[in-house]
PDB file of C-alpha atoms and ligand atoms in Angstrom:
ATOM      1  CA  MET A 215      -0.022  -0.175   0.099  1.00  0.00           C
ATOM      2  CA  LEU A 216       1.200   3.577  -0.811  1.00  0.00           C
ATOM      3  CA  LEU A 217       1.815   5.751   2.178  1.00  0.00           C
ATOM      4  CA  ASP A 218       0.966   9.476   2.092  1.00  0.00           C
ATOM      5  CA  THR A 219       4.077  10.557   4.069  1.00  0.00           C
ATOM      6  CA  GLN A 220       2.552  13.891   4.873  1.00  0.00           C
ATOM      7  CA  ASP A 221       0.293  12.433   7.241  1.00  0.00           C
ATOM      8  CA  ILE A 222       2.062   9.310   8.834  1.00  0.00           C
ATOM      9  CA  LEU A 223       3.743  11.185  11.667  1.00  0.00           C
ATOM     10  CA  SER A 224       1.656  12.933  14.149  1.00  0.00           C
ATOM     11  CA  GLU A 225       3.091  15.801  16.451  1.00  0.00           C
ATOM     12  CA  ARG A 226       3.112  13.076  19.499  1.00  0.00           C
ATOM     13  CA  ASP A 227       4.783  10.549  17.382  1.00  0.00           C
ATOM     14  CA  PHE A 228       7.338  12.943  16.289  1.00  0.00           C
ATOM     15  CA  ARG A 229       8.035  13.973  19.786  1.00  0.00           C
ATOM     16  CA  ARG A 230       8.281  10.290  20.988  1.00  0.00           C
ATOM     17  CA  ILE A 231      10.721   9.527  18.525  1.00  0.00           C
ATOM     18  CA  SER A 232      13.001  12.628  19.158  1.00  0.00           C
ATOM     19  CA  ASP A 233      12.690  12.009  22.985  1.00  0.00           C
ATOM     20  CA  VAL A 234      13.937   8.408  22.684  1.00  0.00           C
ATOM     21  CA  VAL A 235      16.558   9.025  20.135  1.00  0.00           C
ATOM     22  CA  HIS A 236      17.966  12.187  22.423  1.00  0.00           C
ATOM     23  CA  ARG A 237      17.836   9.772  25.399  1.00  0.00           C
ATOM     24  CA  HIS A 238      19.440   6.726  23.779  1.00  0.00           C
ATOM     25  CA  CYS A 239      22.126   7.991  21.427  1.00  0.00           C
ATOM     26  CA  GLY A 240      22.291  11.907  22.148  1.00  0.00           C
ATOM     27  CA  ILE A 241      21.157  12.845  18.557  1.00  0.00           C
ATOM     28  CA  ASN A 242      18.929  15.965  18.882  1.00  0.00           C
ATOM     29  CA  LEU A 243      16.053  15.414  16.254  1.00  0.00           C
ATOM     30  CA  HIS A 244      14.746  19.251  16.644  1.00  0.00           C
ATOM     31  CA  GLU A 245      12.018  20.786  14.725  1.00  0.00           C
ATOM     32  CA  GLY A 246      14.091  21.211  11.537  1.00  0.00           C
ATOM     33  CA  LYS A 247      14.537  17.242  11.222  1.00  0.00           C
ATOM     34  CA  ARG A 248      10.830  16.701  11.176  1.00  0.00           C
ATOM     35  CA  GLU A 249      11.012  16.202   7.325  1.00  0.00           C
ATOM     36  CA  LEU A 250      13.859  13.844   7.408  1.00  0.00           C
ATOM     37  CA  VAL A 251      11.996  11.905  10.350  1.00  0.00           C
ATOM     38  CA  ARG A 252       9.044  11.615   8.362  1.00  0.00           C
ATOM     39  CA  ALA A 253      10.781  10.235   5.302  1.00  0.00           C
ATOM     40  CA  ARG A 254      12.765   7.874   7.318  1.00  0.00           C
ATOM     41  CA  ILE A 255       9.826   6.380   9.507  1.00  0.00           C
ATOM     42  CA  ALA A 256       7.920   5.935   5.983  1.00  0.00           C
ATOM     43  CA  LYS A 257      10.921   3.900   4.732  1.00  0.00           C
ATOM     44  CA  ARG A 258      10.793   1.700   7.759  1.00  0.00           C
ATOM     45  CA  LEU A 259       6.831   1.140   7.650  1.00  0.00           C
ATOM     46  CA  ARG A 260       7.387   0.091   3.922  1.00  0.00           C
ATOM     47  CA  HIS A 261      10.168  -1.965   4.919  1.00  0.00           C
ATOM     48  CA  THR A 262       8.189  -3.827   7.831  1.00  0.00           C
ATOM     49  CA  GLY A 263       4.919  -3.821   5.974  1.00  0.00           C
ATOM     50  CA  ASN A 264       3.137  -1.425   8.525  1.00  0.00           C
ATOM     51  CA  ASN A 265       0.883   1.400   7.505  1.00  0.00           C
ATOM     52  CA  ASN A 266       0.470   2.907  10.956  1.00  0.00           C
ATOM     53  CA  ALA A 267       3.339   4.820  12.585  1.00  0.00           C
ATOM     54  CA  THR A 268       1.654   4.874  16.016  1.00  0.00           C
ATOM     55  CA  ASP A 269       1.375   1.186  16.189  1.00  0.00           C
ATOM     56  CA  TYR A 270       4.916   0.752  14.798  1.00  0.00           C
ATOM     57  CA  LEU A 271       6.234   3.009  17.366  1.00  0.00           C
ATOM     58  CA  ASP A 272       4.356   1.448  20.216  1.00  0.00           C
ATOM     59  CA  SER A 273       5.962  -2.046  19.432  1.00  0.00           C
ATOM     60  CA  VAL A 274       9.480  -0.519  18.544  1.00  0.00           C
ATOM     61  CA  LEU A 275       9.913   1.730  21.339  1.00  0.00           C
ATOM     62  CA  ALA A 276       8.831  -0.685  23.956  1.00  0.00           C
ATOM     63  CA  ASP A 277      11.939  -2.976  22.993  1.00  0.00           C
ATOM     64  CA  PRO A 278      15.106  -0.915  22.837  1.00  0.00           C
ATOM     65  CA  LYS A 279      17.110  -4.270  22.761  1.00  0.00           C
ATOM     66  CA  GLY A 280      14.856  -5.419  19.538  1.00  0.00           C
ATOM     67  CA  GLN A 281      16.291  -5.646  16.134  1.00  0.00           C
ATOM     68  CA  GLU A 282      13.884  -3.080  14.634  1.00  0.00           C
ATOM     69  CA  PHE A 283      14.890  -0.596  17.365  1.00  0.00           C
ATOM     70  CA  THR A 284      18.579  -0.841  15.965  1.00  0.00           C
ATOM     71  CA  GLN A 285      17.175  -0.586  12.535  1.00  0.00           C
ATOM     72  CA  LEU A 286      15.448   2.524  13.452  1.00  0.00           C
ATOM     73  CA  ILE A 287      18.361   4.360  15.068  1.00  0.00           C
ATOM     74  CA  ASP A 288      20.453   3.226  11.969  1.00  0.00           C
ATOM     75  CA  CYS A 289      17.780   4.908   9.697  1.00  0.00           C
ATOM     76  CA  LEU A 290      17.734   8.185  11.565  1.00  0.00           C
ATOM     77  CA  SER A 291      21.432   8.521  11.948  1.00  0.00           C
ATOM     78  CA  THR A 292      23.228  10.563   9.174  1.00  0.00           C
ATOM     79  CA  ASN A 293      26.385   8.482   7.683  1.00  0.00           C
ATOM     80  CA  LEU A 294      27.820  10.866   5.067  1.00  0.00           C
ATOM     81  CA  THR A 295      31.600  10.536   4.870  1.00  0.00           C
ATOM     82  CA  SER A 296      34.460  10.114   2.327  1.00  0.00           C
ATOM     83  CA  PHE A 297      38.027   9.373   2.217  1.00  0.00           C
ATOM     84  CA  PHE A 298      40.274  12.275   3.425  1.00  0.00           C
ATOM     85  CA  ARG A 299      37.174  14.513   4.055  1.00  0.00           C
ATOM     86  CA  GLU A 300      38.219  17.764   5.442  1.00  0.00           C
ATOM     87  CA  ASN A 301      41.705  17.015   4.062  1.00  0.00           C
ATOM     88  CA  GLY A 302      43.374  19.863   5.970  1.00  0.00           C
ATOM     89  CA  HIS A 303      43.420  17.467   8.987  1.00  0.00           C
ATOM     90  CA  PHE A 304      45.147  14.936   7.127  1.00  0.00           C
ATOM     91  CA  GLN A 305      47.848  17.470   6.071  1.00  0.00           C
ATOM     92  CA  PHE A 306      48.121  18.566   9.467  1.00  0.00           C
ATOM     93  CA  LEU A 307      48.854  14.916  10.475  1.00  0.00           C
ATOM     94  CA  SER A 308      51.351  14.234   7.997  1.00  0.00           C
ATOM     95  CA  ASP A 309      53.091  17.521   8.009  1.00  0.00           C
ATOM     96  CA  GLU A 310      53.266  18.532  11.639  1.00  0.00           C
ATOM     97  CA  PHE A 311      51.830  16.122  14.223  1.00  0.00           C
ATOM     98  CA  LEU A 312      53.139  12.658  13.005  1.00  0.00           C
ATOM     99  CA  PRO A 313      56.710  13.774  12.674  1.00  0.00           C
ATOM    100  CA  GLU A 314      56.725  15.231  16.047  1.00  0.00           C
ATOM    101  CA  LEU A 315      54.770  12.195  17.567  1.00  0.00           C
ATOM    102  CA  LEU A 316      57.330   9.841  16.198  1.00  0.00           C
ATOM    103  CA  ALA A 317      60.168  11.874  17.559  1.00  0.00           C
ATOM    104  CA  ARG A 318      58.559  11.880  20.915  1.00  0.00           C
ATOM    105  CA  LYS A 319      57.628   8.200  20.906  1.00  0.00           C
ATOM    106  CA  ARG A 320      61.423   7.364  19.889  1.00  0.00           C
ATOM    107  CA  ARG A 321      62.537   9.656  22.857  1.00  0.00           C
ATOM    108  CA  ALA A 322      60.330   7.889  25.353  1.00  0.00           C
ATOM    109  CA  GLY A 323      61.435   4.461  23.978  1.00  0.00           C
ATOM    110  CA  THR A 324      57.771   3.354  22.933  1.00  0.00           C
ATOM    111  CA  ASN A 325      56.489   2.368  19.597  1.00  0.00           C
ATOM    112  CA  ARG A 326      52.944   2.472  20.530  1.00  0.00           C
ATOM    113  CA  ILE A 327      50.539   4.489  18.398  1.00  0.00           C
ATOM    114  CA  ARG A 328      46.788   4.799  19.163  1.00  0.00           C
ATOM    115  CA  ALA A 329      44.029   6.568  17.328  1.00  0.00           C
ATOM    116  CA  TRP A 330      40.376   6.418  17.611  1.00  0.00           C
ATOM    117  CA  SER A 331      37.747   7.337  14.772  1.00  0.00           C
ATOM    118  CA  ALA A 332      34.604   7.857  17.029  1.00  0.00           C
ATOM    119  CA  GLY A 333      31.697   8.083  14.765  1.00  0.00           C
ATOM    120  CA  CYS A 334      33.450   6.179  11.903  1.00  0.00           C
ATOM    121  CA  SER A 335      30.462   5.499   9.480  1.00  0.00           C
ATOM    122  CA  THR A 336      31.309   3.258   6.700  1.00  0.00           C
ATOM    123  CA  GLY A 337      35.035   3.444   7.300  1.00  0.00           C
ATOM    124  CA  GLN A 338      36.575   5.796   4.863  1.00  0.00           C
ATOM    125  CA  GLU A 339      37.774   8.009   7.832  1.00  0.00           C
ATOM    126  CA  PRO A 340      39.949   5.353   9.697  1.00  0.00           C
ATOM    127  CA  TYR A 341      41.174   3.755   6.667  1.00  0.00           C
ATOM    128  CA  SER A 342      42.175   7.472   5.833  1.00  0.00           C
ATOM    129  CA  LEU A 343      44.102   7.480   9.023  1.00  0.00           C
ATOM    130  CA  ALA A 344      45.604   4.133   8.514  1.00  0.00           C
ATOM    131  CA  ILE A 345      47.069   5.166   4.939  1.00  0.00           C
ATOM    132  CA  GLU A 346      48.341   8.416   6.440  1.00  0.00           C
ATOM    133  CA  LEU A 347      50.096   6.319   9.427  1.00  0.00           C
ATOM    134  CA  LEU A 348      51.485   3.918   7.052  1.00  0.00           C
ATOM    135  CA  ALA A 349      52.740   6.830   4.478  1.00  0.00           C
ATOM    136  CA  GLY A 350      54.251   8.758   7.499  1.00  0.00           C
ATOM    137  CA  ALA A 351      55.680   6.017   9.737  1.00  0.00           C
ATOM    138  CA  ASP A 352      57.674   3.833   7.247  1.00  0.00           C
ATOM    139  CA  GLU A 353      54.722   1.648   6.339  1.00  0.00           C
ATOM    140  CA  GLY A 354      54.328   0.704   9.854  1.00  0.00           C
ATOM    141  CA  ARG A 355      57.927  -0.979  10.253  1.00  0.00           C
ATOM    142  CA  GLY A 356      58.932  -0.941  13.827  1.00  0.00           C
ATOM    143  CA  TRP A 357      55.790   0.685  15.025  1.00  0.00           C
ATOM    144  CA  ASP A 358      52.661  -0.814  16.768  1.00  0.00           C
ATOM    145  CA  ILE A 359      49.866   1.047  15.416  1.00  0.00           C
ATOM    146  CA  ARG A 360      46.237   0.393  16.037  1.00  0.00           C
ATOM    147  CA  ILE A 361      43.150   2.455  15.069  1.00  0.00           C
ATOM    148  CA  LEU A 362      40.103   1.841  16.983  1.00  0.00           C
ATOM    149  CA  ALA A 363      37.090   2.920  14.598  1.00  0.00           C
ATOM    150  CA  THR A 364      33.297   2.739  16.327  1.00  0.00           C
ATOM    151  CA  ASP A 365      29.972   3.702  15.492  1.00  0.00           C
ATOM    152  CA  ILE A 366      26.477   3.496  16.776  1.00  0.00           C
ATOM    153  CA  SER A 367      25.098   2.121  13.621  1.00  0.00           C
ATOM    154  CA  THR A 368      25.603  -1.717  13.411  1.00  0.00           C
ATOM    155  CA  HIS A 369      24.985  -1.391   9.503  1.00  0.00           C
ATOM    156  CA  VAL A 370      27.649   1.211   8.696  1.00  0.00           C
ATOM    157  CA  VAL A 371      30.166  -0.976  10.956  1.00  0.00           C
ATOM    158  CA  ARG A 372      29.403  -3.985   8.951  1.00  0.00           C
ATOM    159  CA  THR A 373      30.062  -2.129   5.548  1.00  0.00           C
ATOM    160  CA  ALA A 374      33.070  -0.574   7.189  1.00  0.00           C
ATOM    161  CA  GLU A 375      34.573  -4.167   8.007  1.00  0.00           C
ATOM    162  CA  LEU A 376      34.252  -5.213   4.511  1.00  0.00           C
ATOM    163  CA  GLY A 377      36.706  -2.416   3.484  1.00  0.00           C
ATOM    164  CA  GLU A 378      35.336  -2.394  -0.317  1.00  0.00           C
ATOM    165  CA  TYR A 379      34.190   0.720  -2.049  1.00  0.00           C
ATOM    166  CA  ASP A 380      32.802   1.492  -5.430  1.00  0.00           C
ATOM    167  CA  LYS A 381      34.787   3.448  -8.020  1.00  0.00           C
ATOM    168  CA  THR A 382      33.319   7.015  -7.098  1.00  0.00           C
ATOM    169  CA  ARG A 383      33.793   6.643  -3.408  1.00  0.00           C
ATOM    170  CA  ALA A 384      37.399   5.407  -4.001  1.00  0.00           C
ATOM    171  CA  GLU A 385      38.233   8.122  -6.352  1.00  0.00           C
ATOM    172  CA  SER A 386      38.488  10.547  -3.469  1.00  0.00           C
ATOM    173  CA  VAL A 387      41.836   8.708  -2.574  1.00  0.00           C
ATOM    174  CA  PRO A 388      44.829  10.567  -4.433  1.00  0.00           C
ATOM    175  CA  PRO A 389      45.880   8.186  -7.090  1.00  0.00           C
ATOM    176  CA  PRO A 390      49.371   7.303  -5.925  1.00  0.00           C
ATOM    177  CA  LEU A 391      47.837   6.187  -2.413  1.00  0.00           C
ATOM    178  CA  ARG A 392      44.849   4.273  -4.330  1.00  0.00           C
ATOM    179  CA  GLN A 393      47.499   2.307  -6.406  1.00  0.00           C
ATOM    180  CA  LYS A 394      49.372   1.540  -3.090  1.00  0.00           C
ATOM    181  CA  TYR A 395      46.755   0.870  -0.350  1.00  0.00           C
ATOM    182  CA  MET A 396      43.956  -0.178  -2.658  1.00  0.00           C
ATOM    183  CA  HIS A 397      43.307  -3.010  -5.115  1.00  0.00           C
ATOM    184  CA  ALA A 398      40.723  -3.315  -7.781  1.00  0.00           C
ATOM    185  CA  THR A 399      38.716  -6.340  -8.955  1.00  0.00           C
ATOM    186  CA  GLN A 400      35.705  -6.474 -11.325  1.00  0.00           C
ATOM    187  CA  SER A 401      32.460  -7.776  -9.940  1.00  0.00           C
ATOM    188  CA  ASN A 402      29.320  -7.669 -12.240  1.00  0.00           C
ATOM    189  CA  GLY A 403      31.041  -5.470 -14.633  1.00  0.00           C
ATOM    190  CA  LYS A 404      31.677  -2.928 -11.946  1.00  0.00           C
ATOM    191  CA  THR A 405      35.253  -2.024 -10.365  1.00  0.00           C
ATOM    192  CA  VAL A 406      35.325  -2.649  -6.663  1.00  0.00           C
ATOM    193  CA  TYR A 407      38.353  -1.239  -4.459  1.00  0.00           C
ATOM    194  CA  HIS A 408      39.373  -3.110  -1.462  1.00  0.00           C
ATOM    195  CA  MET A 409      41.675  -1.996   1.336  1.00  0.00           C
ATOM    196  CA  THR A 410      44.972  -3.861   1.466  1.00  0.00           C
ATOM    197  CA  PRO A 411      45.662  -6.185   4.370  1.00  0.00           C
ATOM    198  CA  SER A 412      48.315  -3.651   5.388  1.00  0.00           C
ATOM    199  CA  VAL A 413      45.619  -1.088   5.837  1.00  0.00           C
ATOM    200  CA  ARG A 414      43.032  -3.355   7.216  1.00  0.00           C
ATOM    201  CA  ASN A 415      45.074  -4.869   9.633  1.00  0.00           C
ATOM    202  CA  LEU A 416      45.749  -1.436  11.459  1.00  0.00           C
ATOM    203  CA  VAL A 417      41.786  -0.881  12.136  1.00  0.00           C
ATOM    204  CA  ARG A 418      39.688  -2.597  14.619  1.00  0.00           C
ATOM    205  CA  PHE A 419      35.808  -1.864  14.039  1.00  0.00           C
ATOM    206  CA  ALA A 420      33.181  -2.122  16.790  1.00  0.00           C
ATOM    207  CA  TYR A 421      29.534  -0.817  17.718  1.00  0.00           C
ATOM    208  CA  LEU A 422      29.846   1.894  20.401  1.00  0.00           C
ATOM    209  CA  ASN A 423      27.471   4.317  21.503  1.00  0.00           C
ATOM    210  CA  LEU A 424      29.435   7.407  22.500  1.00  0.00           C
ATOM    211  CA  ILE A 425      26.874   8.509  25.191  1.00  0.00           C
ATOM    212  CA  GLU A 426      27.105   5.178  27.224  1.00  0.00           C
ATOM    213  CA  PRO A 427      30.199   3.950  29.209  1.00  0.00           C
ATOM    214  CA  TRP A 428      33.439   2.938  26.986  1.00  0.00           C
ATOM    215  CA  PRO A 429      34.657  -0.366  27.492  1.00  0.00           C
ATOM    216  CA  PHE A 430      38.167   0.512  27.376  1.00  0.00           C
ATOM    217  CA  ASP A 431      40.540   2.648  29.493  1.00  0.00           C
ATOM    218  CA  GLY A 432      43.570   2.894  27.117  1.00  0.00           C
ATOM    219  CA  ARG A 433      44.706   6.479  26.036  1.00  0.00           C
ATOM    220  CA  PHE A 434      44.898   7.706  22.507  1.00  0.00           C
ATOM    221  CA  ASP A 435      47.356   9.849  20.866  1.00  0.00           C
ATOM    222  CA  PHE A 436      44.757  11.538  18.775  1.00  0.00           C
ATOM    223  CA  ILE A 437      40.877  11.303  18.384  1.00  0.00           C
ATOM    224  CA  PHE A 438      38.968  12.089  15.256  1.00  0.00           C
ATOM    225  CA  CYS A 439      35.249  12.635  16.283  1.00  0.00           C
ATOM    226  CA  ARG A 440      34.363  14.677  13.093  1.00  0.00           C
ATOM    227  CA  ASN A 441      30.645  15.519  11.926  1.00  0.00           C
ATOM    228  CA  VAL A 442      29.095  13.647  14.950  1.00  0.00           C
ATOM    229  CA  MET A 443      28.737  15.985  17.810  1.00  0.00           C
ATOM    230  CA  ILE A 444      26.820  18.292  15.477  1.00  0.00           C
ATOM    231  CA  TYR A 445      23.882  16.294  15.965  1.00  0.00           C
ATOM    232  CA  PHE A 446      24.213  16.474  19.902  1.00  0.00           C
ATOM    233  CA  ASP A 447      23.010  19.381  22.083  1.00  0.00           C
ATOM    234  CA  LYS A 448      25.585  21.409  24.068  1.00  0.00           C
ATOM    235  CA  PRO A 449      25.306  19.421  27.257  1.00  0.00           C
ATOM    236  CA  THR A 450      25.776  16.282  25.217  1.00  0.00           C
ATOM    237  CA  GLN A 451      28.852  17.864  23.716  1.00  0.00           C
ATOM    238  CA  GLN A 452      30.393  19.030  26.768  1.00  0.00           C
ATOM    239  CA  THR A 453      30.205  15.640  28.566  1.00  0.00           C
ATOM    240  CA  LEU A 454      31.778  13.944  25.351  1.00  0.00           C
ATOM    241  CA  VAL A 455      34.417  16.477  25.013  1.00  0.00           C
ATOM    242  CA  ASN A 456      35.595  16.216  28.465  1.00  0.00           C
ATOM    243  CA  ARG A 457      35.672  12.246  28.263  1.00  0.00           C
ATOM    244  CA  PHE A 458      37.701  12.540  25.025  1.00  0.00           C
ATOM    245  CA  TRP A 459      40.150  14.995  27.110  1.00  0.00           C
ATOM    246  CA  ALA A 460      40.337  11.971  29.694  1.00  0.00           C
ATOM    247  CA  SER A 461      40.753   9.363  27.155  1.00  0.00           C
ATOM    248  CA  LEU A 462      44.096  11.240  25.339  1.00  0.00           C
ATOM    249  CA  GLU A 463      47.571  11.134  26.355  1.00  0.00           C
ATOM    250  CA  ASP A 464      49.360  14.315  27.064  1.00  0.00           C
ATOM    251  CA  LYS A 465      49.980  16.383  24.177  1.00  0.00           C
ATOM    252  CA  GLY A 466      47.302  14.291  22.387  1.00  0.00           C
ATOM    253  CA  LEU A 467      44.889  15.777  19.814  1.00  0.00           C
ATOM    254  CA  LEU A 468      41.223  16.068  19.351  1.00  0.00           C
ATOM    255  CA  PHE A 469      39.835  16.700  15.888  1.00  0.00           C
ATOM    256  CA  THR A 470      36.229  17.887  15.196  1.00  0.00           C
ATOM    257  CA  GLY A 471      34.351  18.408  12.250  1.00  0.00           C
ATOM    258  CA  HIS A 472      34.857  21.600  10.319  1.00  0.00           C
ATOM    259  CA  SER A 473      31.441  22.983  11.433  1.00  0.00           C
ATOM    260  CA  GLU A 474      31.807  21.981  14.984  1.00  0.00           C
ATOM    261  CA  SER A 475      33.206  24.385  17.262  1.00  0.00           C
ATOM    262  CA  LEU A 476      33.751  24.086  20.961  1.00  0.00           C
ATOM    263  CA  THR A 477      32.408  27.449  21.694  1.00  0.00           C
ATOM    264  CA  GLY A 478      30.031  27.355  24.563  1.00  0.00           C
ATOM    265  CA  VAL A 479      31.716  24.053  25.660  1.00  0.00           C
ATOM    266  CA  ALA A 480      33.391  24.197  28.903  1.00  0.00           C
ATOM    267  CA  HIS A 481      36.811  22.122  28.385  1.00  0.00           C
ATOM    268  CA  LYS A 482      40.388  21.929  29.311  1.00  0.00           C
ATOM    269  CA  PHE A 483      41.901  21.720  25.672  1.00  0.00           C
ATOM    270  CA  CYS A 484      44.165  24.291  24.331  1.00  0.00           C
ATOM    271  CA  TYR A 485      43.040  25.629  20.867  1.00  0.00           C
ATOM    272  CA  VAL A 486      45.824  24.560  18.192  1.00  0.00           C
ATOM    273  CA  GLN A 487      43.851  25.957  15.125  1.00  0.00           C
ATOM    274  CA  PRO A 488      40.335  25.679  13.981  1.00  0.00           C
ATOM    275  CA  THR A 489      38.859  22.221  14.831  1.00  0.00           C
ATOM    276  CA  ILE A 490      42.156  20.915  16.386  1.00  0.00           C
ATOM    277  CA  TYR A 491      42.447  20.847  20.186  1.00  0.00           C
ATOM    278  CA  ALA A 492      45.447  19.747  22.261  1.00  0.00           C
ATOM    279  CA  LYS A 493      45.692  18.090  25.711  1.00  0.00           C
ATOM    280  CA  GLN A 494      48.498  19.966  26.993  1.00  0.00           C
TER     281      GLN A 494
HETATM  282  C1  LIG B 639      28.206  12.137   9.316  1.00  0.00           C
HETATM  283  S1  LIG B 639      28.865  10.504   9.838  1.00  0.00           S
HETATM  284  C2  LIG B 639      30.648  11.194  10.157  1.00  0.00           C
HETATM  285  C3  LIG B 639      31.614  10.237   9.609  1.00  0.00           C
HETATM  286  C4  LIG B 639      32.987  10.715   9.854  1.00  0.00           C
HETATM  287  N1  LIG B 639      33.332  11.057  11.221  1.00  0.00           N
HETATM  288  C5  LIG B 639      33.096  11.830   9.054  1.00  0.00           C
HETATM  289  O1  LIG B 639      33.337  12.880   9.389  1.00  0.00           O
HETATM  290  O2  LIG B 639      33.331  11.467   7.552  1.00  0.00           O
HETATM  291  C6  LIG B 639      28.256  10.655  11.564  1.00  0.00           C
HETATM  292  C7  LIG B 639      28.388   9.159  12.393  1.00  0.00           C
HETATM  293  O3  LIG B 639      28.190   9.524  13.663  1.00  0.00           O
HETATM  294  C8  LIG B 639      27.492   8.270  14.144  1.00  0.00           C
HETATM  295  N2  LIG B 639      26.732   8.492  15.523  1.00  0.00           N
HETATM  296  C9  LIG B 639      25.780   9.104  15.692  1.00  0.00           C
HETATM  297  N3  LIG B 639      25.583   9.460  16.967  1.00  0.00           N
HETATM  298  C10 LIG B 639      26.393   8.458  17.453  1.00  0.00           C
HETATM  299  C11 LIG B 639      26.543   7.957  18.856  1.00  0.00           C
HETATM  300  N4  LIG B 639      25.712   8.164  20.087  1.00  0.00           N
HETATM  301  N5  LIG B 639      27.566   7.037  19.210  1.00  0.00           N
HETATM  302  C12 LIG B 639      28.455   6.475  18.232  1.00  0.00           C
HETATM  303  N6  LIG B 639      28.096   7.200  16.838  1.00  0.00           N
HETATM  304  C13 LIG B 639      27.205   8.055  16.539  1.00  0.00           C
HETATM  305  C14 LIG B 639      26.412   8.133  12.921  1.00  0.00           C
HETATM  306  O4  LIG B 639      25.877   6.620  13.152  1.00  0.00           O
HETATM  307  C15 LIG B 639      27.250   8.272  11.838  1.00  0.00           C
HETATM  308  O5  LIG B 639      27.899   7.154  11.171  1.00  0.00           O
END
């Protein structure tokens, strides 16, 4: 049956969804997101064969551990990403931070390098970091490099783990790096690019809801949390930024997305340049 998407979502149901989503994962579905919510609920209704949003929400919201609840959260999160997105961050890593970090590690007699892509979506961000680290650290020889990549959407985490991208997505990797760190195969007349084992082996993907407790206590040399906090309100951002601070090594860096500033957020970071913050 065709659904009239204009009528499917009552004011009460919109409030119910935004309250639950805010409580569950910090995402702030404000008034401006109403059309997005309406369109995505319509998609779930079609998929589950429901034609009544109230009944659908009654059953889904009653079971936050259920599969359809996970699907609902997946479909309400925005997963837009690309390789080397906001390239200035990668330039800053290769030109300034990595040489200094490697020298500091050598002086301290350790080869351990840890990074976290928090809100990694379909994997392009952590794989870009892995490429940058291999290229900047002698292909990883002599270094113990690990990148943790986490997201609340189980769907994107599964896609990320595959490490396979179509031609359009792979094209944002600069050609020399693409040749070195991806290999192409043909599948049903289409070119598919696969991350090489050297890149994949550096990255470990996991489901993680950033507003819940984190099941690790190690410290990171740098954290990318880009284009994630933009969906959270200020109190949620403030709590998260302070937890990132506690999870960084001294002199560690936090990178945020280009439209996310820490203005209005109380924190202990030192400003390095727009969207880059240091724990001093
Ligand atoms: C727009 S993508 C950004 C991807 C990547 N960081 C980038 O900048 O290209 C935002 C990601 O944050 C994830 N996300 C939203 N809320 C989250 C939460 N509470 N915990 C973990 N991940 C979350 C979404 O599932 C989505 O994949």
